[in-house]
Short mmCIF file of C-alpha atoms and ligand atoms in Angstrom, two decimals:
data_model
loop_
_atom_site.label_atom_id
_atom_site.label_comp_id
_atom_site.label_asym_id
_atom_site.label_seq_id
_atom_site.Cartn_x
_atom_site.Cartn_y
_atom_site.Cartn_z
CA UNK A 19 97.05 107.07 72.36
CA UNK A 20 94.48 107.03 74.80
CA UNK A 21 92.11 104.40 75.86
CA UNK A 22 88.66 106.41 76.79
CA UNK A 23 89.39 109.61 75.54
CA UNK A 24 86.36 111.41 76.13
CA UNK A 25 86.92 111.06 80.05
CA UNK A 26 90.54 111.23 79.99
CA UNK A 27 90.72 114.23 78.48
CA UNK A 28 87.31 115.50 79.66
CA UNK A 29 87.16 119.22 80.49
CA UNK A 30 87.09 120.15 84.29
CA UNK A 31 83.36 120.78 84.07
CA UNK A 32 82.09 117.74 82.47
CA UNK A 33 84.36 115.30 84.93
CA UNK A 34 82.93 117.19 87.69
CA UNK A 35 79.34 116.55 86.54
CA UNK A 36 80.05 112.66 86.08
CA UNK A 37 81.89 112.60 89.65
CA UNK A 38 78.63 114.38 91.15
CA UNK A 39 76.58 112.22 89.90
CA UNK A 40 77.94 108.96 90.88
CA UNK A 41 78.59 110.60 94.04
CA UNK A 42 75.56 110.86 95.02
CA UNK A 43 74.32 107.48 93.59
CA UNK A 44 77.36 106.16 95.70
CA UNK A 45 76.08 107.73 98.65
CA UNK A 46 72.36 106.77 98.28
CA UNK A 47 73.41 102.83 97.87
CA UNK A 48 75.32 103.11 100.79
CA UNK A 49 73.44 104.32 102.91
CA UNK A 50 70.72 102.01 102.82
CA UNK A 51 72.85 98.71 102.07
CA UNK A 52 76.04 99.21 104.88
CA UNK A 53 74.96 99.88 108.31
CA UNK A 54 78.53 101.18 109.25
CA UNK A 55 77.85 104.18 107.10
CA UNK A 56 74.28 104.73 108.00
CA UNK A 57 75.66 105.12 111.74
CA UNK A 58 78.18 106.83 110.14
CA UNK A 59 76.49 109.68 108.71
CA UNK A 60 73.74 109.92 110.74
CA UNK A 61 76.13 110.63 113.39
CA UNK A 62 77.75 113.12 111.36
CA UNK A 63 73.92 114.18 110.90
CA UNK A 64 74.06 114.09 107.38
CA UNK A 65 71.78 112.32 104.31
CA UNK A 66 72.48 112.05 101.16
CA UNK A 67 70.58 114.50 100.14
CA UNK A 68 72.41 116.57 101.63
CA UNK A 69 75.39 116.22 99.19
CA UNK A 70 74.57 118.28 95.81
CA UNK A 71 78.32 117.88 94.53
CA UNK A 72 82.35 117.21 94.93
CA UNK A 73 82.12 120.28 96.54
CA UNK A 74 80.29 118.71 99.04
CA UNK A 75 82.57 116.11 99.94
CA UNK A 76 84.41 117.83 102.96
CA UNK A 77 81.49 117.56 105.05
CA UNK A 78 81.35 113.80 104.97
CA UNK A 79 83.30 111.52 107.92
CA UNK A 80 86.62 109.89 106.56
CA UNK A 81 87.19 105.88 106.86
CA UNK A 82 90.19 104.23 108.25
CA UNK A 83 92.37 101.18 107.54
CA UNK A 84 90.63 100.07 111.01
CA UNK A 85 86.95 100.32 110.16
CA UNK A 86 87.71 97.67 107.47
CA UNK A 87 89.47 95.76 110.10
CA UNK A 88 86.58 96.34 113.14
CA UNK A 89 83.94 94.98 109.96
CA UNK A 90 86.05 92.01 108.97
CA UNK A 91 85.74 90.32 107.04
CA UNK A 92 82.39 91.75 104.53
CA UNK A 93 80.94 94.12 106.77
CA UNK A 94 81.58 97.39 104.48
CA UNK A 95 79.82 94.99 101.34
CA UNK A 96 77.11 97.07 100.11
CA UNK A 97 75.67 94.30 97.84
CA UNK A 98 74.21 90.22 98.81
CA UNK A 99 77.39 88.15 99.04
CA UNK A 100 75.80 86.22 95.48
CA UNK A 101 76.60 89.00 93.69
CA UNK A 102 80.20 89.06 94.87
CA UNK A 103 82.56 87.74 92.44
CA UNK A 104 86.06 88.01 93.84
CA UNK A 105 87.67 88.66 97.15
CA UNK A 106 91.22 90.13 97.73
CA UNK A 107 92.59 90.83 101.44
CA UNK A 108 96.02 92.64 102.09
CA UNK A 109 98.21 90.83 103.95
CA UNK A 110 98.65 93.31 107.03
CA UNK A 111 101.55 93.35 109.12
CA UNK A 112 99.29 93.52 112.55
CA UNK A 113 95.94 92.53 113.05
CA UNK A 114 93.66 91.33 110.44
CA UNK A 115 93.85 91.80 107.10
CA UNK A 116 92.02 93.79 105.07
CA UNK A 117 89.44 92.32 102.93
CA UNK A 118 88.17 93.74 99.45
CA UNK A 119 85.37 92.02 97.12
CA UNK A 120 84.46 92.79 93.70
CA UNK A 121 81.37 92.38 91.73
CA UNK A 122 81.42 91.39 88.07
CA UNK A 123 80.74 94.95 87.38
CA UNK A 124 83.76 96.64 89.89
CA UNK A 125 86.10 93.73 88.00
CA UNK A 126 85.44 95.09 84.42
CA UNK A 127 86.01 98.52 85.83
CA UNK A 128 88.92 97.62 87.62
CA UNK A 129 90.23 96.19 84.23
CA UNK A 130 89.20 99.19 82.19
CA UNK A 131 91.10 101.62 84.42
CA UNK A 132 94.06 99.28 84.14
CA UNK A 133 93.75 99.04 80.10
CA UNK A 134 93.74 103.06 80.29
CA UNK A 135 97.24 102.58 82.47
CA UNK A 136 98.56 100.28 79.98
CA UNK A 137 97.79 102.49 76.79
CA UNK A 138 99.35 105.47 78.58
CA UNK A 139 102.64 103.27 78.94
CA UNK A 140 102.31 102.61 75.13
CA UNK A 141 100.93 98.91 76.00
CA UNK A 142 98.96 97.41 73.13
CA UNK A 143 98.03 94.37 71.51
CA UNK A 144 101.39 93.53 69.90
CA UNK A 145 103.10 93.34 73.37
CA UNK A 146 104.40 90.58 75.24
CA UNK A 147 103.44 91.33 79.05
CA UNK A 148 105.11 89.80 81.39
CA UNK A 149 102.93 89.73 84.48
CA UNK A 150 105.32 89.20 87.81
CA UNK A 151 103.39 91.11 90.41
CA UNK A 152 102.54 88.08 92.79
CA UNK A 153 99.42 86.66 92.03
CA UNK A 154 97.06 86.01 94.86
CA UNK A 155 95.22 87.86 97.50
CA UNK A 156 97.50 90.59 96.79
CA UNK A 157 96.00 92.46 93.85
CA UNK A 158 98.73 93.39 91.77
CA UNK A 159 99.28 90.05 89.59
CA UNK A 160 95.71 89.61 89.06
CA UNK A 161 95.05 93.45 88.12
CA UNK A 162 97.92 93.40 85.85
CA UNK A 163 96.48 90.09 84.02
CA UNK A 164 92.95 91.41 83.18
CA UNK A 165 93.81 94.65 82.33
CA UNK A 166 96.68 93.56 80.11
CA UNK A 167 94.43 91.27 78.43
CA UNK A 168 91.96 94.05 77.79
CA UNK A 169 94.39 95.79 75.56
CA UNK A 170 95.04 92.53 73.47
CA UNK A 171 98.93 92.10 75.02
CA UNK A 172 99.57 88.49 75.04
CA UNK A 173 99.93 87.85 78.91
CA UNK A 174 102.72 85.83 80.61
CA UNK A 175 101.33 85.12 83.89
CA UNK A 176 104.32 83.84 85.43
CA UNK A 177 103.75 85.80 89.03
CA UNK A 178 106.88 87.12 91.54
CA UNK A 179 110.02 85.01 91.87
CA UNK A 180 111.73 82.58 90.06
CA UNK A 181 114.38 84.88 88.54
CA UNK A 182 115.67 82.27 86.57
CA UNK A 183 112.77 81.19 84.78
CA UNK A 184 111.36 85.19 84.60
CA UNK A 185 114.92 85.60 82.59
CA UNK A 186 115.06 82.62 80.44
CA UNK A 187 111.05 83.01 79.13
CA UNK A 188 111.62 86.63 78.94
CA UNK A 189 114.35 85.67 76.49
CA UNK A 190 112.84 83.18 74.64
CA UNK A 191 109.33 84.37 74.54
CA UNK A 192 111.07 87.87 73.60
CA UNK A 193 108.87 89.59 76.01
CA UNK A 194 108.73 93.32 75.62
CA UNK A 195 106.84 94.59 78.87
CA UNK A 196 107.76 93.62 82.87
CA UNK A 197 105.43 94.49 84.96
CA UNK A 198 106.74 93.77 89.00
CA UNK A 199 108.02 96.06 92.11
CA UNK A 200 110.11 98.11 91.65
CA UNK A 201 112.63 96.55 94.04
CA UNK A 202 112.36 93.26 91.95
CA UNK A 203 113.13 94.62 88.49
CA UNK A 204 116.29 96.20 90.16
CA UNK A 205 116.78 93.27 91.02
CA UNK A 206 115.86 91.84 87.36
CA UNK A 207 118.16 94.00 86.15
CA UNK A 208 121.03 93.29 88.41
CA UNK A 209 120.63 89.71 87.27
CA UNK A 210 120.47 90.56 83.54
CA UNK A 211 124.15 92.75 83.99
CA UNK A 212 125.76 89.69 85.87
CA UNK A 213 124.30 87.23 83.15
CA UNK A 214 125.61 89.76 80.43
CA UNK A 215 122.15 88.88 78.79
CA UNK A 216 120.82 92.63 77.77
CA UNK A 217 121.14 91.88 74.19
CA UNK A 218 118.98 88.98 74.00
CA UNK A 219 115.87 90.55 75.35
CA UNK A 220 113.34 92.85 73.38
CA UNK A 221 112.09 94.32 76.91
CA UNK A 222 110.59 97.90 76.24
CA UNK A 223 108.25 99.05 79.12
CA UNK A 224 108.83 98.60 82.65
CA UNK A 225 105.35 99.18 84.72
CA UNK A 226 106.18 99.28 87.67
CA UNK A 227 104.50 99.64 91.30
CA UNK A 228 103.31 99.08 94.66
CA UNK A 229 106.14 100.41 96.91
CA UNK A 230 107.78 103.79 96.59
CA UNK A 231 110.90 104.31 94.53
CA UNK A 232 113.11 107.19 93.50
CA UNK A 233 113.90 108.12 90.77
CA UNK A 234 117.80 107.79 91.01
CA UNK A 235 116.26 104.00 90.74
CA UNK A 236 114.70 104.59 87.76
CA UNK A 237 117.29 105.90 86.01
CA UNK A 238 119.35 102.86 87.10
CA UNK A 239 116.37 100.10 85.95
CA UNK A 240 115.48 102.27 82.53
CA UNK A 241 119.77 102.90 81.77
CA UNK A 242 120.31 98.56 82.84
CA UNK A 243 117.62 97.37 80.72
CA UNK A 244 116.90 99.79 78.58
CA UNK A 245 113.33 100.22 78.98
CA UNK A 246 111.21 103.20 79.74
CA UNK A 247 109.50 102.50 83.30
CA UNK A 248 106.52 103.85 84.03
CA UNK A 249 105.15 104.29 87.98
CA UNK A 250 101.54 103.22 88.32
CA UNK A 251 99.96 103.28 91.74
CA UNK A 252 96.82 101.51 93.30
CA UNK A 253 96.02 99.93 96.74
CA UNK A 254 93.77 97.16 97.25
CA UNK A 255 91.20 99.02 99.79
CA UNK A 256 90.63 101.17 96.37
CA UNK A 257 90.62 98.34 93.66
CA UNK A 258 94.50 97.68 93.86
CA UNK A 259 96.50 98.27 90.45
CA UNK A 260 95.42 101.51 88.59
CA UNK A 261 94.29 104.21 90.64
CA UNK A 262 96.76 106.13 88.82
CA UNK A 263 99.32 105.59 86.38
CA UNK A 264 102.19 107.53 84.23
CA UNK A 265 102.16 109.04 80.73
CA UNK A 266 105.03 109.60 78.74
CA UNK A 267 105.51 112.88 80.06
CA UNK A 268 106.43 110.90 83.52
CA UNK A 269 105.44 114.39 85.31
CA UNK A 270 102.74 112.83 87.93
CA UNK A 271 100.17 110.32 87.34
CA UNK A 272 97.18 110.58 85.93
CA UNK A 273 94.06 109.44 88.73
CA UNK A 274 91.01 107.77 86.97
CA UNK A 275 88.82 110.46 88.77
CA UNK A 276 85.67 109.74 87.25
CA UNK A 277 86.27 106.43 89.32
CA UNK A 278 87.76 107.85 92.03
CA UNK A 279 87.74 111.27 93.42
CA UNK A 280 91.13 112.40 95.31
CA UNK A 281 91.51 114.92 98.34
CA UNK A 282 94.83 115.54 100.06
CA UNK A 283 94.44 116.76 103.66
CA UNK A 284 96.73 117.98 106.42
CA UNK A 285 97.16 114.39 108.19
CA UNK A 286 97.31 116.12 111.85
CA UNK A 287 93.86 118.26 110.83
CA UNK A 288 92.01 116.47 108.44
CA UNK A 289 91.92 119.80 106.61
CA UNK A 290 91.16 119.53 103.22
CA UNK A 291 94.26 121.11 101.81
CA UNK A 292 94.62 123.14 98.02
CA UNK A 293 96.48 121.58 94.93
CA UNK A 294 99.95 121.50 95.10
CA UNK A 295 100.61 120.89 98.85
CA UNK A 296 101.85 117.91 100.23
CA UNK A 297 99.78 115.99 103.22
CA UNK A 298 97.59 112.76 102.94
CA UNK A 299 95.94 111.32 100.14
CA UNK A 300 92.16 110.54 100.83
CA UNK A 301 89.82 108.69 97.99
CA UNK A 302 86.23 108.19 97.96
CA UNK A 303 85.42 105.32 95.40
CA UNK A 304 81.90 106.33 93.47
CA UNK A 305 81.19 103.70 91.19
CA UNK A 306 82.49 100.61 93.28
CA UNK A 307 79.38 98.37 93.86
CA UNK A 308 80.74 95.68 96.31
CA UNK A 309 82.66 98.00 98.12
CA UNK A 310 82.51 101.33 98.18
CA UNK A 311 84.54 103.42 100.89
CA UNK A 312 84.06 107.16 101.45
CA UNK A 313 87.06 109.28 101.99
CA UNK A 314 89.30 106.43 102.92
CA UNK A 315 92.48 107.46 104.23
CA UNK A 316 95.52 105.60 102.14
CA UNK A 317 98.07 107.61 104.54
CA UNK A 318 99.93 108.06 101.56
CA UNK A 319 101.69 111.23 100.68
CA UNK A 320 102.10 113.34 97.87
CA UNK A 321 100.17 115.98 96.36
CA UNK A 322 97.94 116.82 93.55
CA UNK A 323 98.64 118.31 90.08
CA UNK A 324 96.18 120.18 88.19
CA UNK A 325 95.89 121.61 84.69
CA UNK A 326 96.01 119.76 81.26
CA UNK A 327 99.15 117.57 81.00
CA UNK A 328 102.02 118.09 77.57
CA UNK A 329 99.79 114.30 76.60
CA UNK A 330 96.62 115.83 76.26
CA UNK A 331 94.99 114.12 79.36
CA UNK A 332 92.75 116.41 81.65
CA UNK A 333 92.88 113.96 84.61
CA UNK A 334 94.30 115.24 88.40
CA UNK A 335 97.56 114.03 88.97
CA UNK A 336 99.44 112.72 91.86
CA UNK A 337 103.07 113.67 92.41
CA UNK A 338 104.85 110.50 93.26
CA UNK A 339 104.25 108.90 97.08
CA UNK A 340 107.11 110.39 99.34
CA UNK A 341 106.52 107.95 101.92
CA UNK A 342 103.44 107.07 103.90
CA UNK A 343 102.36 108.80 107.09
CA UNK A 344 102.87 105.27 109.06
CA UNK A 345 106.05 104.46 107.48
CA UNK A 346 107.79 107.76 108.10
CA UNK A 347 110.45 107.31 111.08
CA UNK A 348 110.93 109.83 113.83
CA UNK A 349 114.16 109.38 114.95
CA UNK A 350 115.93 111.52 117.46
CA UNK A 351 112.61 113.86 116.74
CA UNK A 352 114.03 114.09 112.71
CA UNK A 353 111.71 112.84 110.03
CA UNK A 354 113.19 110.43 108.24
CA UNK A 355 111.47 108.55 104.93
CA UNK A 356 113.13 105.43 103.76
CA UNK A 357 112.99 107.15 99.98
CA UNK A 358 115.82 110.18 101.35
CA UNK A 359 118.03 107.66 102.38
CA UNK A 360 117.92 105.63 98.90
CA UNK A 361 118.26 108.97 97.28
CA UNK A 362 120.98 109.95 99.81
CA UNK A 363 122.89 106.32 98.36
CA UNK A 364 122.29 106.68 94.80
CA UNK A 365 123.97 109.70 94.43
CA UNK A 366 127.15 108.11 95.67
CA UNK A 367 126.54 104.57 94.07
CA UNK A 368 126.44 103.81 90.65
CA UNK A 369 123.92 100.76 91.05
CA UNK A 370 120.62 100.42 92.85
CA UNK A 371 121.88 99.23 96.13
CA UNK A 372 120.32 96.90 97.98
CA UNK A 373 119.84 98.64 101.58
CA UNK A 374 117.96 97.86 105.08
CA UNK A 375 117.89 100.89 107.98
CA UNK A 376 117.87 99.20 111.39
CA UNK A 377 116.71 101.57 113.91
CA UNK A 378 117.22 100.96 117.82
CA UNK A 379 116.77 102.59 120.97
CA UNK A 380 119.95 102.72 123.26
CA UNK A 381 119.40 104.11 126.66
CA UNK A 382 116.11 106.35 125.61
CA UNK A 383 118.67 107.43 122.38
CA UNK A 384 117.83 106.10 118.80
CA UNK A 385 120.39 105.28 116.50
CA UNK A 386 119.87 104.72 112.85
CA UNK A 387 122.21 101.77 111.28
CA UNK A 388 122.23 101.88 107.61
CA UNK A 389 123.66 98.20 106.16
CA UNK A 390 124.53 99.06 102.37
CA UNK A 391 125.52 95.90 99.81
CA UNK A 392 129.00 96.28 98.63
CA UNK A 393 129.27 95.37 94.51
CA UNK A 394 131.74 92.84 93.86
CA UNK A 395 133.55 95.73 92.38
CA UNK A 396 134.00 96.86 95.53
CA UNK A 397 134.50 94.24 97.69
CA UNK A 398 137.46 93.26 95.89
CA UNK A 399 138.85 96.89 96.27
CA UNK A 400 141.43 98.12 98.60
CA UNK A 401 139.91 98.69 102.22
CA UNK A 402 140.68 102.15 101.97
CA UNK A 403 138.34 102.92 98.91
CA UNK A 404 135.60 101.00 100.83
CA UNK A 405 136.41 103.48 103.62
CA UNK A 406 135.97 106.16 101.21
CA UNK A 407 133.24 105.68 100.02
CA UNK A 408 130.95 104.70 103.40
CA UNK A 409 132.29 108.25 104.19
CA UNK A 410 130.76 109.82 101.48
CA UNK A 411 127.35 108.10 102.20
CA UNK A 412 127.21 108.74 105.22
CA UNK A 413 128.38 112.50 104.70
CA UNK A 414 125.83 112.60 102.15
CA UNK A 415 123.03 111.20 104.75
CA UNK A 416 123.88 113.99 107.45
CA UNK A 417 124.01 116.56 104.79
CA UNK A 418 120.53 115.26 103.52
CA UNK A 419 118.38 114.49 106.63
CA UNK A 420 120.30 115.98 109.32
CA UNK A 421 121.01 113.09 111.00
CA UNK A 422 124.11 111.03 111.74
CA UNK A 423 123.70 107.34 110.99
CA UNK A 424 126.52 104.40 110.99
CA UNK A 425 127.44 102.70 107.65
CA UNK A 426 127.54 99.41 107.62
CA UNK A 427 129.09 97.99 104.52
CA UNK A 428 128.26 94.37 104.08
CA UNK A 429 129.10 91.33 101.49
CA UNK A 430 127.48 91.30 97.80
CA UNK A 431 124.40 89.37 98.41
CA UNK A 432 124.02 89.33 101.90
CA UNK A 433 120.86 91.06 102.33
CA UNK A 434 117.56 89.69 101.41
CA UNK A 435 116.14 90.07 98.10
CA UNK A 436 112.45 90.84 97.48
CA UNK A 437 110.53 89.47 94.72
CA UNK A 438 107.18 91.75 95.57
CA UNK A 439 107.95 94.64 98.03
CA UNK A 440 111.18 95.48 99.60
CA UNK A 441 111.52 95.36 103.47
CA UNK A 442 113.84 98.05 103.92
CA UNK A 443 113.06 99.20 107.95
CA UNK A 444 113.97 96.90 110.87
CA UNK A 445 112.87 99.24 113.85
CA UNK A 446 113.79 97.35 116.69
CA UNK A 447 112.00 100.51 119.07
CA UNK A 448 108.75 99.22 119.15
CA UNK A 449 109.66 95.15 120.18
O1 LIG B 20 100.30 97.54 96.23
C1 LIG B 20 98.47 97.54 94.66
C2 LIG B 20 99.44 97.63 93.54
C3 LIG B 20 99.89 96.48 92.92
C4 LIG B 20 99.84 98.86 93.06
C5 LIG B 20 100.76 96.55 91.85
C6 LIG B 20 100.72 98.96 91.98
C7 LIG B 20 101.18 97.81 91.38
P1 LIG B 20 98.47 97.18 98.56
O2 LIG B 20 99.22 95.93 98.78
O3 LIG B 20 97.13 97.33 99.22
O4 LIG B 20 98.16 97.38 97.03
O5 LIG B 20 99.41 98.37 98.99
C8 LIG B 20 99.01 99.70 98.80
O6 LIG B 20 101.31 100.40 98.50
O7 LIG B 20 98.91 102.63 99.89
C9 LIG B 20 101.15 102.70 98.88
O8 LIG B 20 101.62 102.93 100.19
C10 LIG B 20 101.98 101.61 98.23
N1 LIG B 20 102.07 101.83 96.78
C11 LIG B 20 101.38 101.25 95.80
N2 LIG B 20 101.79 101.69 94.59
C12 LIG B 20 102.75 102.60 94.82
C13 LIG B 20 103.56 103.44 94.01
C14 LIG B 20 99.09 97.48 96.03
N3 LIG B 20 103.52 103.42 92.69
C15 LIG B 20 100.10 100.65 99.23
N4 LIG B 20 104.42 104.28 94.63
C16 LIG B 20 99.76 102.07 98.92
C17 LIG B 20 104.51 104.33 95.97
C18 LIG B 20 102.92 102.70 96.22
N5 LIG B 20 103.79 103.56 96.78
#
């Protein structure tokens, strides 16, 4: 089933016509409505004009997470502020947050890429959606909502948290689609196995998003709840929810390129590289009215898939985000993403585990301590299976990253639970 399926399965040709065009539309509004870009290219001494096609768009000057932050909070608005209808801001660890608005147009966009999402995850209008992305400035509960709606699902907007409310309406409203982080339905899920509740629910389709996850934690949510989970990916400097989403086929995700047009480039360079390499994902958003960003750097990375997927869709897809350029640690000079360490865990643990790397700096040397949750199982087994098995992780670690780090086993429960995005990295280095 698809939800537009003359662009989603458009030929190569005809998307790149479409993407041309709004290109340089894109460009043209821009340039006379956002004085940041007019500097911009002019600097780069380039017009619009000068742009005939996506095969253009190497020659124009990327944007950064700080541009947004230097033109806080509506500087980068291309449109009167009476014609914007919604603002979302991320929160931002450092500095100031990142602001996004939305005209009416961008929000019925925003919810038609996110009703194409939902149909590819099977979504239709005789689900139950539960909707516990947190709703708020962050975009994910409020994507979610609309574009639930769009496809006719009946919509539960009970936002992040509350586990034991999410369980009991889940239950009794016999939803049939969860829609949170990843971290939080293994969480969900952890909760439904302790509560011996599985039966009782009608769940069917996990969509799930906003941080990374592997998919040894997939296999643990989908085999736990017996769901199929489906990644979908977005950031909120884009639209948020729905830049790109699974099929069935779970073999990359499909981009909503006529919406926006991907590049991945060589981080260090800013080389545009070919399909199929890995470096940094770069968007440029051409039909965005209140906002429109060219090239923005997500610092995301992954790499692109081409040709026509097994479900029929033409789209570009992204392999799934290995880490982000930001995130990844350099420790001892190794580089070490958060997502080879879960891997490195769930092959020796038969759960999701619930996990938090604390990196310091002793005398100029880094160490890497990795705290891992103990089951009850297991903390009610003899010391020297514990032993055993912090062995094997952290044999599995060195083997896997090439880098020795010390196990720390701690009590079931002890580390903090996330109801939107995990925390997993304490680096104490940079205090
Ligand atoms: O996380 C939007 C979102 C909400 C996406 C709900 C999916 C579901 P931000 O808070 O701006 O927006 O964070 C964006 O989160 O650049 C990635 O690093 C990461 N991210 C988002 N989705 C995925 C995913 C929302 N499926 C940042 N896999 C992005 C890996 C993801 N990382």
């Amino acid at each position: 089933m698809y939800w537009n399926e003359n662009i989603e399965c458009a030929d190569r040709a005809e998307m790149q016509r479409v993407q041309s065009e709004r290109l340089s539309n894109m460009l043209k509004r821009v340039y006379e409505n956002v004085p940041f870009y007019r500097e911009k290219l002019k600097e780069a001494g380039i017009t619009p004009d000068d742009i005939k096609s996506v095969n253009d768009l190497h020659k124009l000057p990327f944007t950064i997470k700080q541009d947004l932050r230097d033109n806080y909070p509506f500087g980068l608005f291309a449109v009167p502020q009476n014609k914007v209808v919604r603002l979302h801001a991320s929160s931002g660890t450092t500095g100031k947050p990142t602001v996004v608005g939305y005209t009416q147009n961008d929000l019925e966009m925003w919810s038609e890429c996110f009703a194409r999402c939902a149909t590819m995850a099977g979504v239709s209008n005789h689900d139950i959606a539960q909707v516990a992305y947190g709703y708020g400035l962050f975009t994910g509960g409020l994507g979610a909502h609309y574009g639930f709606e769009r496809v006719g699902a009946s919509v539960i907007p009970i936002s992040g948290g509350n586990t034991k409310k999410q369980l009991q309406l889940m239950e009794d409203f016999g939803s049939t689609v969860i829609a949170c982080t990843p971290s939080y339905a293994s969480f969900l899920a952890e909760t439904v196995t302790a509560q011996g509740i599985k039966d009782k629910l009608k769940l069917k389709i996990g969509v799930f998003g906003a941080e990374p996850w592997t998919n040894e934690m997939r296999s643990y949510i989908e085999n736990t709840l017996d769901i199929k989970a489906y990644n979908i990916y977005g950031l909120s400097e884009i639209i948020g929810p729905a830049v790109s989403m699974e099929c069935e086929c779970q073999d990359g995700s499909h981009i909503q390129e006529d919406h926006f047009i991907p590049e991945i480039i060589n981080p260090e360079t800013g080389e545009v590289l070919p399909y199929g390499e890995v470096g940094e994902l770069v968007f440029t958003t051409v039909t965005k009215e209140a906002m429109p960003l060219i090239r923005y750097r997500t610092r995301d990375l992954t790499k692109l898939i081409v040709g026509k997927c097994k479900c029929g869709r033409t789209t570009v897809r992204m392999a799934p985000v290995m880490g982000r350029s930001d995130d990844m640690l350099i420790i001892r000079g190794v580089n070490v993403f958060p997502s080879q360490i879960e891997s490195a865990l769930m092959e020796v643990y038969e759960k999701s585990p619930n996990y938090q790397l604390i990196v310091n700096r002793n005398n100029n040397l880094d160490t890497l301590e990795v705290k891992v949750e103990l089951t009850d199982e297991h903390w009610n087994s003899e010391v020297k299976e514990i032993e055993m098995l912090k062995k094997r992780i952290s044999d599995n670690i060195t083997s896997l990253i090439g880098l020795h780090a010390s196990i720390k086993m701690v009590e079931p429960n002890s580390l903090p639970r996330s109801e939107g995005k995990a925390q997993r990295v304490i680096d104490n280095r940079n205090i």
